[in-house]
Coordinates of C-alpha atoms and ligand atoms in Angstrom, one line a residue:
X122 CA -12.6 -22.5 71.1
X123 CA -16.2 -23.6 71.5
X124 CA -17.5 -20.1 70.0
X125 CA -14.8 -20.7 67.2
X126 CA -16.5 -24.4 66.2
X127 CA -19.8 -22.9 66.6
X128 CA -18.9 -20.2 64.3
X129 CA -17.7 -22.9 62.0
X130 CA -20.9 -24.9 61.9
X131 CA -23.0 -21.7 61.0
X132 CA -20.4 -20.6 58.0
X133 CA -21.0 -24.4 56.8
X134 CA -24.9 -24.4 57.3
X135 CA -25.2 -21.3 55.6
X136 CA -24.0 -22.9 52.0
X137 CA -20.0 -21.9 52.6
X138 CA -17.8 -24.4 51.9
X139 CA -15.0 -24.4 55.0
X140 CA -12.2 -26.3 55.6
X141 CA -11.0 -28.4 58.3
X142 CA -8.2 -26.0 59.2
X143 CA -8.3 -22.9 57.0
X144 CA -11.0 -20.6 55.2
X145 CA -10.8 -22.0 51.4
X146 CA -14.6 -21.2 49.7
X147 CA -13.0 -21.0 46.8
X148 CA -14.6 -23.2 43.8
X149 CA -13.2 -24.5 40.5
X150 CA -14.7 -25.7 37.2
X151 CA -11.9 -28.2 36.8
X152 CA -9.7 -29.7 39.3
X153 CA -6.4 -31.7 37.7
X154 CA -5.0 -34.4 39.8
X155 CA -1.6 -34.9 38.9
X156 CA 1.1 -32.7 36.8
X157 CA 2.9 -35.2 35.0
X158 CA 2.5 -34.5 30.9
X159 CA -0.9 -36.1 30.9
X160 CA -2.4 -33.6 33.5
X161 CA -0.3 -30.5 32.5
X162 CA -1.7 -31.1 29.0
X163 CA -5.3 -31.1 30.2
X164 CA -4.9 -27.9 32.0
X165 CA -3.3 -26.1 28.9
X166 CA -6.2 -27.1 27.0
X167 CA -8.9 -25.9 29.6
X168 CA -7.3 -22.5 29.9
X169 CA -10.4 -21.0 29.1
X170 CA -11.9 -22.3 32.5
X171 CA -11.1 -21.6 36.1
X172 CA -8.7 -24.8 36.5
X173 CA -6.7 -26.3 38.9
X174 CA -4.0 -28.5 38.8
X175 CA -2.4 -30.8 41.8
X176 CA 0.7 -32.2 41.9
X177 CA 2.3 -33.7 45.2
X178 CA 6.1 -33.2 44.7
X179 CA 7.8 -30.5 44.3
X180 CA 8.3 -29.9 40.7
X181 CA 5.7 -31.5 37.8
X182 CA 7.1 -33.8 35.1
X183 CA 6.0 -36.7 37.5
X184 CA 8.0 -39.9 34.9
X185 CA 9.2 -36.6 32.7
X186 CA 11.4 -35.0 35.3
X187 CA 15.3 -33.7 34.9
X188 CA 18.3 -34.2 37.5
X189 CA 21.2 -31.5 37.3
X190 CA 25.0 -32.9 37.8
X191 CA 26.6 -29.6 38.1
X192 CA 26.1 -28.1 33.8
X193 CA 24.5 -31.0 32.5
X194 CA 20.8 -31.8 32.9
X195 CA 19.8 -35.6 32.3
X196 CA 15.9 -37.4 32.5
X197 CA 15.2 -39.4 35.2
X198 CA 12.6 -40.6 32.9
X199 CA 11.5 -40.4 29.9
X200 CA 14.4 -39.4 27.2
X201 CA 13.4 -39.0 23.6
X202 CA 10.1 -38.2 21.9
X203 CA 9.2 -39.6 17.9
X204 CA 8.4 -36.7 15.7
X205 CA 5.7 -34.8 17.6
X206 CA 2.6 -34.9 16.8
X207 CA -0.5 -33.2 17.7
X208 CA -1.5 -31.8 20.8
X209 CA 2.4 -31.8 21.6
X210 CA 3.7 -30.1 18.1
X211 CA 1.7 -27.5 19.4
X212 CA 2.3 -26.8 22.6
X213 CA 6.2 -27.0 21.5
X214 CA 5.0 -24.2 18.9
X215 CA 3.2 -22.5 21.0
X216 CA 5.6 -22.7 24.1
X217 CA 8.3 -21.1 21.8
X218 CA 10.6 -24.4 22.5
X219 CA 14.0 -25.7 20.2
X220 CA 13.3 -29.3 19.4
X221 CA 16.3 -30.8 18.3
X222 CA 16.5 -34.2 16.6
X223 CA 19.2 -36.9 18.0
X224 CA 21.9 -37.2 15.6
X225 CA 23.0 -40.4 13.9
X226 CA 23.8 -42.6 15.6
X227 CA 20.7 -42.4 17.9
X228 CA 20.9 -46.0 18.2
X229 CA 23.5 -48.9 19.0
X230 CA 23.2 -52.8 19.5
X231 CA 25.5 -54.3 21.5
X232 CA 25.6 -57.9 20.7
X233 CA 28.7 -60.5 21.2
X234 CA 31.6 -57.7 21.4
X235 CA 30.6 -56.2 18.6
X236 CA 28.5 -52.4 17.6
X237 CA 25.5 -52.0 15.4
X238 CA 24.2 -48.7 14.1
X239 CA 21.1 -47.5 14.1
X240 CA 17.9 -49.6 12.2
X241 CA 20.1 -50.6 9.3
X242 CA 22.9 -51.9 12.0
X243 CA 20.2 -53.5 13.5
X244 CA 19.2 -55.2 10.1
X245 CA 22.7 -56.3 9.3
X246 CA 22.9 -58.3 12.5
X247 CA 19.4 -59.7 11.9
X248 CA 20.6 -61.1 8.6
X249 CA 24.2 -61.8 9.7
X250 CA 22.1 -64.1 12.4
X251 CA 19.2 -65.5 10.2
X252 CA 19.0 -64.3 6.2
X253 CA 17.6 -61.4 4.3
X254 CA 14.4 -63.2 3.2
X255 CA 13.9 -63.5 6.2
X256 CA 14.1 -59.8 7.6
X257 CA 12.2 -58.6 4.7
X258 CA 9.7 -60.7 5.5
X259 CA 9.5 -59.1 9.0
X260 CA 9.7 -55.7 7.6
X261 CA 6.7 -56.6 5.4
X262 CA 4.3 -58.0 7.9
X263 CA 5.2 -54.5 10.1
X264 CA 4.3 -52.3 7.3
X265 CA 1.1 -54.1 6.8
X266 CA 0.2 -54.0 10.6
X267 CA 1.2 -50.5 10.8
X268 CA -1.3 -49.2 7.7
X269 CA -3.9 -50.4 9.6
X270 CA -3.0 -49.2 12.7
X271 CA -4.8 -46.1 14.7
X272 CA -4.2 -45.0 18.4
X273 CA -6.7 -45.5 20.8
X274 CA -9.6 -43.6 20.5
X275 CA -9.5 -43.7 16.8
X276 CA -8.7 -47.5 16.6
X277 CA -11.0 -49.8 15.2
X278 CA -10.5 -53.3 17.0
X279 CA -11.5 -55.9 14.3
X280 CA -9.6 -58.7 12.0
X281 CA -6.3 -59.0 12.7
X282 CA -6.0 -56.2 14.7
X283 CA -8.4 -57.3 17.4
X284 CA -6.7 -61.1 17.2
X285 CA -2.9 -59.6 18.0
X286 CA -4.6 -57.8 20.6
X287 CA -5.3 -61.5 22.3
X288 CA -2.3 -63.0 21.5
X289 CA 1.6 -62.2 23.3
X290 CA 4.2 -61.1 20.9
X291 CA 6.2 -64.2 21.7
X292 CA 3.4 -66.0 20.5
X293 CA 3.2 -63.5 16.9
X294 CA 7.5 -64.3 16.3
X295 CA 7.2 -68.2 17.1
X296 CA 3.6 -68.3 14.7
X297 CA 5.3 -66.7 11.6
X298 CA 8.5 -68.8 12.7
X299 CA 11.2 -66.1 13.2
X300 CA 14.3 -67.2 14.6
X301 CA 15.8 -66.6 18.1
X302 CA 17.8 -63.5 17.2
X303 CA 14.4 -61.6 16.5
X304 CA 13.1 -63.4 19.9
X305 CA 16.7 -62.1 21.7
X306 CA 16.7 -58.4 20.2
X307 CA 13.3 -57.6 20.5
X308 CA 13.1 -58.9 23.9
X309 CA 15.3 -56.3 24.7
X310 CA 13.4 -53.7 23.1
X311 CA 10.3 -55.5 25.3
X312 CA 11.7 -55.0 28.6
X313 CA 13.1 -51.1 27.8
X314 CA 10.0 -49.8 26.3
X315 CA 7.4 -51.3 28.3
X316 CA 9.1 -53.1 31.3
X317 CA 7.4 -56.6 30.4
X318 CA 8.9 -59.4 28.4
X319 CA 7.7 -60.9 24.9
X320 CA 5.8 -63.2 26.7
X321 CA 3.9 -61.4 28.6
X322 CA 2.9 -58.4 26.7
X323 CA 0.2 -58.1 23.3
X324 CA 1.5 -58.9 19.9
X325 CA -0.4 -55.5 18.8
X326 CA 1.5 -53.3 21.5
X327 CA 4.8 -54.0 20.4
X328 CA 5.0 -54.3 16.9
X329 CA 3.5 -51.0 16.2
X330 CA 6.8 -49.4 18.0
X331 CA 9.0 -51.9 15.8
X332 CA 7.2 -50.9 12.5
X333 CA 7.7 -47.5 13.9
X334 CA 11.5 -47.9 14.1
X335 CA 11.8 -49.9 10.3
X336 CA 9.5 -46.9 8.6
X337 CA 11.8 -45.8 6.2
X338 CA 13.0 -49.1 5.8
X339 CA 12.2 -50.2 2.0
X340 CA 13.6 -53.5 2.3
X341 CA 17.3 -54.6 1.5
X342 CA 17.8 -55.9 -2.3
X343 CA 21.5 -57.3 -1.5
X344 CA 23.2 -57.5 1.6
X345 CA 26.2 -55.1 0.4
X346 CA 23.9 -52.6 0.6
X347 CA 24.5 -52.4 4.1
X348 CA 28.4 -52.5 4.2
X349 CA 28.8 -49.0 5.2
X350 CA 26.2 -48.7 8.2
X351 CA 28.3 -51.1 10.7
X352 CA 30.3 -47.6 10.8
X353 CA 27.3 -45.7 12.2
X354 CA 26.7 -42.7 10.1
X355 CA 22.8 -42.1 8.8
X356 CA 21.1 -38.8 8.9
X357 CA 17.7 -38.3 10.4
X358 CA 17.1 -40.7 13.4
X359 CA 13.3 -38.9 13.8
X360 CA 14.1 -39.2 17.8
X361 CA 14.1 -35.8 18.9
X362 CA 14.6 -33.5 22.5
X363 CA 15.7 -30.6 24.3
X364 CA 19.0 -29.4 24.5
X365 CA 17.2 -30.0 28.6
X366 CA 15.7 -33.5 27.9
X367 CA 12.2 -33.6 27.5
X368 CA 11.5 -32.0 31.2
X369 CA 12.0 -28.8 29.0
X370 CA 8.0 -29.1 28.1
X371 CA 6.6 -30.0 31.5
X372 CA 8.4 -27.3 32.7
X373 CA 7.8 -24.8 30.2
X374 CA 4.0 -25.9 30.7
X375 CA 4.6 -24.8 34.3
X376 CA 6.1 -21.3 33.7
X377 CA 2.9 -20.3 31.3
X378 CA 0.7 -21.9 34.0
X379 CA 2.0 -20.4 37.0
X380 CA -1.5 -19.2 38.5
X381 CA -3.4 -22.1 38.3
X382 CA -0.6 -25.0 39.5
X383 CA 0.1 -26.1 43.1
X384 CA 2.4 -28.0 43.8
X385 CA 3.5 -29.8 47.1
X386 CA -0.1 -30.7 47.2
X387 CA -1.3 -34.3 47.4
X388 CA -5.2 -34.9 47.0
X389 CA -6.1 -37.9 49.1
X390 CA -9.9 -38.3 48.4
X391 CA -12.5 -36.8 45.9
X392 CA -16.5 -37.3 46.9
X393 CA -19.3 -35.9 45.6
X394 CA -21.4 -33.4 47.5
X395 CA -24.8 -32.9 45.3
X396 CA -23.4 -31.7 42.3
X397 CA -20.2 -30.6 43.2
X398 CA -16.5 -32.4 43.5
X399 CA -15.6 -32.2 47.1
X400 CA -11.3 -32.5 46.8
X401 CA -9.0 -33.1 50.0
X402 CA -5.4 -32.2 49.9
X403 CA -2.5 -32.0 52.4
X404 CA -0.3 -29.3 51.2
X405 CA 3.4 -29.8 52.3
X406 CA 3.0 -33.1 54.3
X407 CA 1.1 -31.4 57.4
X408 CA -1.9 -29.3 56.4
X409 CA -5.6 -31.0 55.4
X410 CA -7.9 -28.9 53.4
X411 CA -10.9 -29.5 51.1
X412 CA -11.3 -27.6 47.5
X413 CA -14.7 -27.6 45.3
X414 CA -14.9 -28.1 41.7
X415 CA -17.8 -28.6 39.3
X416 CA -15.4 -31.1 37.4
X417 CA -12.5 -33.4 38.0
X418 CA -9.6 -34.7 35.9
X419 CA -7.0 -37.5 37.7
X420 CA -4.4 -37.6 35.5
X421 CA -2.3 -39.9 38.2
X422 CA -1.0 -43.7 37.6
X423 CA -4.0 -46.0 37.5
X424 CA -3.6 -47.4 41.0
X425 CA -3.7 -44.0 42.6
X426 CA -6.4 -43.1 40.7
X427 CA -8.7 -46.1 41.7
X428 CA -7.7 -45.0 45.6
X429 CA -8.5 -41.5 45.6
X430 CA -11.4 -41.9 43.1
X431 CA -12.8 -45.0 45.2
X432 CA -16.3 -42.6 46.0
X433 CA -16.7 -41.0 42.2
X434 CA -15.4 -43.4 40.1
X435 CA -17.9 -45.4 38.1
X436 CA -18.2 -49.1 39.2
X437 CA -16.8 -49.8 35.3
X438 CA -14.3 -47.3 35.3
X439 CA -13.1 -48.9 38.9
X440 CA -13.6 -52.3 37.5
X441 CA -11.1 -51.3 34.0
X442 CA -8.9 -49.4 36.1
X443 CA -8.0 -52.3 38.6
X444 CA -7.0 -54.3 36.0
X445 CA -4.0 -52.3 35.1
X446 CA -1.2 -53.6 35.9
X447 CA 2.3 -51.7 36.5
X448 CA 6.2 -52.6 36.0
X449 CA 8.5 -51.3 38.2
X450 CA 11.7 -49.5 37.0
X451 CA 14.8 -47.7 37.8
X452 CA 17.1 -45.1 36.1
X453 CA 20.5 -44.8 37.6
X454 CA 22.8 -41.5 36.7
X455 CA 26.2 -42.3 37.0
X456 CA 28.7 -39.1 37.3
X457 CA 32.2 -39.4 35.7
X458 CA 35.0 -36.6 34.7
X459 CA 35.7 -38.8 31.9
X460 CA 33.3 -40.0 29.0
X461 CA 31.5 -44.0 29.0
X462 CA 30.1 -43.9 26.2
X463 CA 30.6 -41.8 23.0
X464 CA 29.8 -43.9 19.7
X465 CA 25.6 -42.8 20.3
X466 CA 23.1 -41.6 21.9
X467 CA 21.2 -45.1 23.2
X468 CA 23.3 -48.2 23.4
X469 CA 21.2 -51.3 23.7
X470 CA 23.0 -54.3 25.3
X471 CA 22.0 -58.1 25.3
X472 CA 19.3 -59.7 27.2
X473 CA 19.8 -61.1 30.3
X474 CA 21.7 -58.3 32.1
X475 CA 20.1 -56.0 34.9
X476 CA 19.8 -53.2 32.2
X477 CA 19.0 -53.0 29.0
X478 CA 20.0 -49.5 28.2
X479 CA 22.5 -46.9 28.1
X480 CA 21.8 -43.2 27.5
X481 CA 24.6 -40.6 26.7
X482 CA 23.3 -37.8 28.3
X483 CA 25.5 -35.1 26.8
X484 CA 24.6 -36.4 23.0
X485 CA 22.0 -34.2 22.7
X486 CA 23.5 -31.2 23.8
X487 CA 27.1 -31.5 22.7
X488 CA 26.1 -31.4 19.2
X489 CA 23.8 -28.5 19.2
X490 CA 25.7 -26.2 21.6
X491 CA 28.2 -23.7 20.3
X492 CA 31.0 -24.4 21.3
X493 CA 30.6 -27.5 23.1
X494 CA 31.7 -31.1 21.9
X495 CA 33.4 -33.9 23.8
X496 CA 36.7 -32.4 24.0
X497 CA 35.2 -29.6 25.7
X498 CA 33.2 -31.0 28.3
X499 CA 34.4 -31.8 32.0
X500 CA 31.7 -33.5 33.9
X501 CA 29.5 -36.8 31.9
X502 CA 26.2 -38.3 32.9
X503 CA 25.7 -41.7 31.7
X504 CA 21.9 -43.4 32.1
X505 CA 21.6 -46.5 32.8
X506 CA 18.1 -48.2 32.3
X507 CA 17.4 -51.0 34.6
X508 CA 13.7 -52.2 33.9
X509 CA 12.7 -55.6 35.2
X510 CA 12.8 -59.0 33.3
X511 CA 9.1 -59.8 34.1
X512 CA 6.7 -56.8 35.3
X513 CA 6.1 -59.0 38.1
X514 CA 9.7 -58.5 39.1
X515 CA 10.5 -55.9 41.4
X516 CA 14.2 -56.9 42.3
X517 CA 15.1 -53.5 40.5
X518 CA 13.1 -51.5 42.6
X519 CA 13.7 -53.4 45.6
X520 CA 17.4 -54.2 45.5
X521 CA 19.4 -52.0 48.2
X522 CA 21.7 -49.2 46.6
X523 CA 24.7 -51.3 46.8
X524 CA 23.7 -54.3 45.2
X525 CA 21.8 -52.8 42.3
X526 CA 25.2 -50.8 41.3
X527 CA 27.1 -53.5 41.7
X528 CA 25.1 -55.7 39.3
X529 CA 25.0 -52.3 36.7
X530 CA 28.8 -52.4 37.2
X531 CA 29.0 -55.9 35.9
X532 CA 26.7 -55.4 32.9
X533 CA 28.5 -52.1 32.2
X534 CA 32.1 -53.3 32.5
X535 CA 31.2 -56.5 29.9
X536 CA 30.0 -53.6 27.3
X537 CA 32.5 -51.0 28.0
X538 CA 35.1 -52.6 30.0
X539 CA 36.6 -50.5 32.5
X540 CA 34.2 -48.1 32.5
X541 CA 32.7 -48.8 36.1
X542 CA 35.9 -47.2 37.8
X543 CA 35.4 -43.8 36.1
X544 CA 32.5 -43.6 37.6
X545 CA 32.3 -40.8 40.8
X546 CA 28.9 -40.3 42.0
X547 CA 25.8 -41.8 41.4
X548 CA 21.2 -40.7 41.4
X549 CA 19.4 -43.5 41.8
X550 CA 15.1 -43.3 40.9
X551 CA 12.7 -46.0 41.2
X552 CA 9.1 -46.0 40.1
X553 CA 7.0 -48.2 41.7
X554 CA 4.6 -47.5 38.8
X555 CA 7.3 -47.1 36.0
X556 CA 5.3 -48.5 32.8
X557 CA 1.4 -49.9 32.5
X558 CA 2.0 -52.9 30.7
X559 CA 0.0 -53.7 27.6
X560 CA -0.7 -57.4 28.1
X561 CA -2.7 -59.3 25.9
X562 CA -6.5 -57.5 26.0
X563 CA -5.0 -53.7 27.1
X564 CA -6.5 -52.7 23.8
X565 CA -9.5 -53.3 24.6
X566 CA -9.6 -52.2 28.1
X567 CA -8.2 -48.9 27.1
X568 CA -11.2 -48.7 24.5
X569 CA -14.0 -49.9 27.6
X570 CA -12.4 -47.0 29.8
X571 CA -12.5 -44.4 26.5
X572 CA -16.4 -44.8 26.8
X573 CA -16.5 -45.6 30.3
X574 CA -17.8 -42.3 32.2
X575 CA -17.7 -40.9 36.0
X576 CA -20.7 -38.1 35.2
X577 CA -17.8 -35.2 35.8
X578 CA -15.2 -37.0 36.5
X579 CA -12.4 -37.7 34.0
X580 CA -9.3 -39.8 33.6
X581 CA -5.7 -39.2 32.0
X582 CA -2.6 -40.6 31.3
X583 CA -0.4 -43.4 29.4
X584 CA -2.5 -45.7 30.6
X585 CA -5.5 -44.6 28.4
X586 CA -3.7 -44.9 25.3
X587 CA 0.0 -46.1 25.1
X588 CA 2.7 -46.0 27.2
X589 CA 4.5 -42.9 25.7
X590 CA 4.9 -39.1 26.9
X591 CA 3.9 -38.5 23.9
X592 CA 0.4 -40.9 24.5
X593 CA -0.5 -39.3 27.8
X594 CA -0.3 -35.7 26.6
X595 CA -2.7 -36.9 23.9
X596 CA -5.1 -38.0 26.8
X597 CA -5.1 -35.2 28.5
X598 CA -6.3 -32.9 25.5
X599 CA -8.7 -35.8 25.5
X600 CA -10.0 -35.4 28.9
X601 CA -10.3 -31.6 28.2
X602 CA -12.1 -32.0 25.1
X603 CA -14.5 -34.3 27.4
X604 CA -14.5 -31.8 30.1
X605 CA -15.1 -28.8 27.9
X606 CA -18.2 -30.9 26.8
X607 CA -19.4 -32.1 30.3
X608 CA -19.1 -28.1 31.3
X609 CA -21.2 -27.0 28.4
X610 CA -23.9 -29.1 28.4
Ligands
FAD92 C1 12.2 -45.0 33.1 C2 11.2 -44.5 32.1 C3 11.7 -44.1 30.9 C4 10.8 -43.6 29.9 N1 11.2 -43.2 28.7 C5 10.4 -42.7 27.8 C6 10.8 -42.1 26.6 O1 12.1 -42.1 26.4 N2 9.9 -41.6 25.7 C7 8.6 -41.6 26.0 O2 7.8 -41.2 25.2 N3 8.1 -42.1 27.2 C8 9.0 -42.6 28.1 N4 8.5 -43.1 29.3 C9 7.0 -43.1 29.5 C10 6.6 -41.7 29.9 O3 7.5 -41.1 30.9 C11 5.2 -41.7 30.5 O4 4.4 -42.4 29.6 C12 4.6 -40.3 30.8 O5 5.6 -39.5 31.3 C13 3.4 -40.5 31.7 O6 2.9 -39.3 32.0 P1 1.6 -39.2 32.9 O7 1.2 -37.7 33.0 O8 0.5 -40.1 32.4 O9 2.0 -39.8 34.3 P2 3.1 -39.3 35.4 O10 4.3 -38.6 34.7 O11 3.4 -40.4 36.3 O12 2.3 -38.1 36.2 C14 1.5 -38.4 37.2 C15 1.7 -37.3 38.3 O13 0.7 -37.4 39.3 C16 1.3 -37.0 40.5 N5 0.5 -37.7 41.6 C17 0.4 -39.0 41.9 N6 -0.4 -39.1 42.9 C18 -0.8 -37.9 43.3 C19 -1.7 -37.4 44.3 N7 -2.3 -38.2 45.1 N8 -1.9 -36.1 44.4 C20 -1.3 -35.2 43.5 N9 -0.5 -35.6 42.6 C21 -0.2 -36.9 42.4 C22 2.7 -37.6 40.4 O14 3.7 -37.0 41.3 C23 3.1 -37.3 38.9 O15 3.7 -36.1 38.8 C24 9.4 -43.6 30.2 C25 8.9 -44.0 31.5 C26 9.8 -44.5 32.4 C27 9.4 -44.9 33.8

């Protein structure tokens, strides 16, 4: 034993770099903590380099991963993309993957016993509950926001921008005097997309996803125009999938990564020894060992980040990344032989209830599959979305099985009646960190931590720029793009 520890002091002295438990002198250029989208996006865009990437479960996806219920696969996550953009439109390209867009009707609005279709649904009950001055009014003031608009890095944080940035979006509807409809719906809309009420999120973080949903919207000249749409039949929804959900790119991304992914691996600390990134995992629960790399990405949630960064991370970067806050969420996949839901893909209910979503997780697929429609299928996943009413909430995480399916029955039964007792099994996920919220001033955090820098060490995720898959695969081709530099140089 003591010629085995001496043996190990000399391999170490002699410039080898050992681990605690096994041989491991092997040295990166780029480390990636974390394989959701964020860090599996980084690690496609390094592929030039000797990367690699660290995930802790099982499988990567991390808030983008798929449950099977025997032939049907449905998101535990994140469900439906906007058109893609770049760097995903061409890693989709490249990956060889179908996109398929949602068809019509990719959204309902449940409100008083009655179904709305889709944006121009939506607009018919906003008139039926207020007038069509009124919503046009709203449209306008989107449209307006929206040409200014940029994501972060590109945004420029001035005028009005930089004000709505200060302000919550309760504050923007009760300023330009909206009525309690708009408060009610979009509240709704609050809680799914970014697990925070109107009150406590920015102006400028939501209404850049509501202008997104009215785009094509050129503003309604008589309210007849809209007779047809309470029946739900519009063409393109620009919400789009996999005939798999969206897991279909994480785990495509995995497949063309094989070599240089590890998974089962959780990285617990990252110091710096002289130039170099000294990284210690556990692999599989039980074994400690230490890897080297002459760069490191975390693409983690922001609170894991600031813990295993605590040594490396800059005392601004630290300082930004405390002050992201998280909501809690849960998803909860209820089995059934017989189908819940089958007027849409996304059925929105009112505000108030324990969820504020509904997902039909055959949609997608029974439409695009040959062969395949409702009639045909045998076994039905409905989603339920259960985000909290304040991100300071964590009743949905921290409600026992029992109780949080009995309040989802409730909800569901006053929507759908009956539908609770077709219901046969049941996946329950919660995510301690299920959204960073955008509160009043994100903006300009996520612009201080843009230019904040670790010398070598990077950050990704949705954090950085927007609470959307689509958002933290763009920050992880932006930590490569900073990595490719910091290598070069
Ligand atoms: C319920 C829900 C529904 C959503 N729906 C949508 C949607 O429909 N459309 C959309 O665009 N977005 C949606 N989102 C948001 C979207 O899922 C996220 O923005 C995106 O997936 C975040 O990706 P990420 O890579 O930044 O983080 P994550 O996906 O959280 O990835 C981080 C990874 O790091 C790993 N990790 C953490 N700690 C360690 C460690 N110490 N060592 C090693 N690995 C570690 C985690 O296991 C995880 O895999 C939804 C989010 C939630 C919670």
């Amino acid at each position: 034993m003591r010629t085995v520890l001496i043996f190990l002091l000399l391999f170490a002295s002699s410039g080898w770099r050992v681990c605690a438990e096994e041989a491991m002198p092997k040295s990166y250029d780029v480390i990636i903590v974390g394989g959701g989208i964020a860090g599996l996006t980084a690690a496609y865009y390094l592929d030039d380099f000797d990367v690699l990437l660290l995930e802790m479960q099982d499988q990567v996806g991390g808030r983008a991963s798929s449950g099977q219920y025997k032939t049907i696969s449905f998101a535990r996550g994140a469900e439906y993309l906007g058109k893609p953009e770049e760097p995903l439109e061409e890693m989709i390209e490249e990956l060889g993957l179908v996109l398929r867009e949602v068809p019509a009707p990719a959204d309902v609005t449940y409100h008083q016993g009655k179904f709305y279709y889709d944006e121009l649904g939506k607009a018919r009950l906003l008139i039926n509950q207020s007038n069509l001055n009124t919503l046009n009014r709203f449209v306008g003031h989107l449209t307006d926001l929206y040409d200014s608009y940029d994501e972060i890095p590109e945004l420029t944080l001035k005028g009005e921008l930089a004000r709505l940035d200060t302000i919550s979006a309760k504050q923007w509807f009760t300023e330009n005097n909206y009525p309690s409809i708009f408060h009610e719906l979009f509240n709704v809309t609050a809680r799914g997309l970014f697990g925070a009420n109107l009150d406590e999120i920015s102006a400028l973080s939501v209404l850049p996803e509501l202008a997104f949903d009215f785009e094509d919207f050129k503003g309604i000249e008589n309210v007849s125009d809209l007779a047809e749409e309470l029946s739900g039949t519009s063409g393109a929804t620009e919400m789009y999938t996999f005939d798999n959900g969206i897991a279909a790119i994480p785990q495509a991304l995995a497949r063309h990564m094989a070599d240089s992914i590890q998974t089962g691996t959780k990285v617990t600390a990252i110091t710096k020894v002289d130039e170099e990134f000294k990284v210690t995992c556990i692999k599989d629960n039980q074994k400690q060992y230490i890897l080297w790399a002459d760069a490191v990405i975390i693409a983690t949630p922001a609170p894991v980040a600031l813990t295993i960064g605590a040594a490396v991370l800059s005392k601004e970067q630290q300082r930004l990344l405390g002050s992201v806050q998280y909501a809690p969420y849960s998803t909860v996949a209820l089995f059934s032989n017989h189908p819940i839901f089958t007027k849409g893909f996304n059925l929105a209910i009112e505000d108030d209830q324990i969820f504020t979503d509904i997902y039909d997780s055959t949609w997608v697929a029974s439409h695009f599959k040959e062969n395949s429609d409702f009639t045909t299928l045998s076994h039905w996943v409905t989603l339920v979305y259960a985000p909290p009413s304040s991100f300071q909430d964590k009743t949905v995480i921290d409600l026992d099985d029992h109780e949080l399916l009995a309040r989802i029955y409730t909800a569901l039964d006053m929507v759908l009646p009956g539908s609770s007792t077709k219901v046969i099994g049941h996946e329950i996920t919660r995510y301690r960190y299920g959204l960073p919220v955008m509160v009043p001033g994100s903006y300009r955090r996520m612009i201080d931590l843009d230019k904040a820098t670790g010398e070598g060490l990077f950050l990704a995720g949705d954090y950085l720029i927007y609470p959307t898959f689509e958002a933290a695969a763009a920050s992880g081709q932006l930590a490569a793009e900073k990595v490719k530099e910091w290598l070069e140089d």
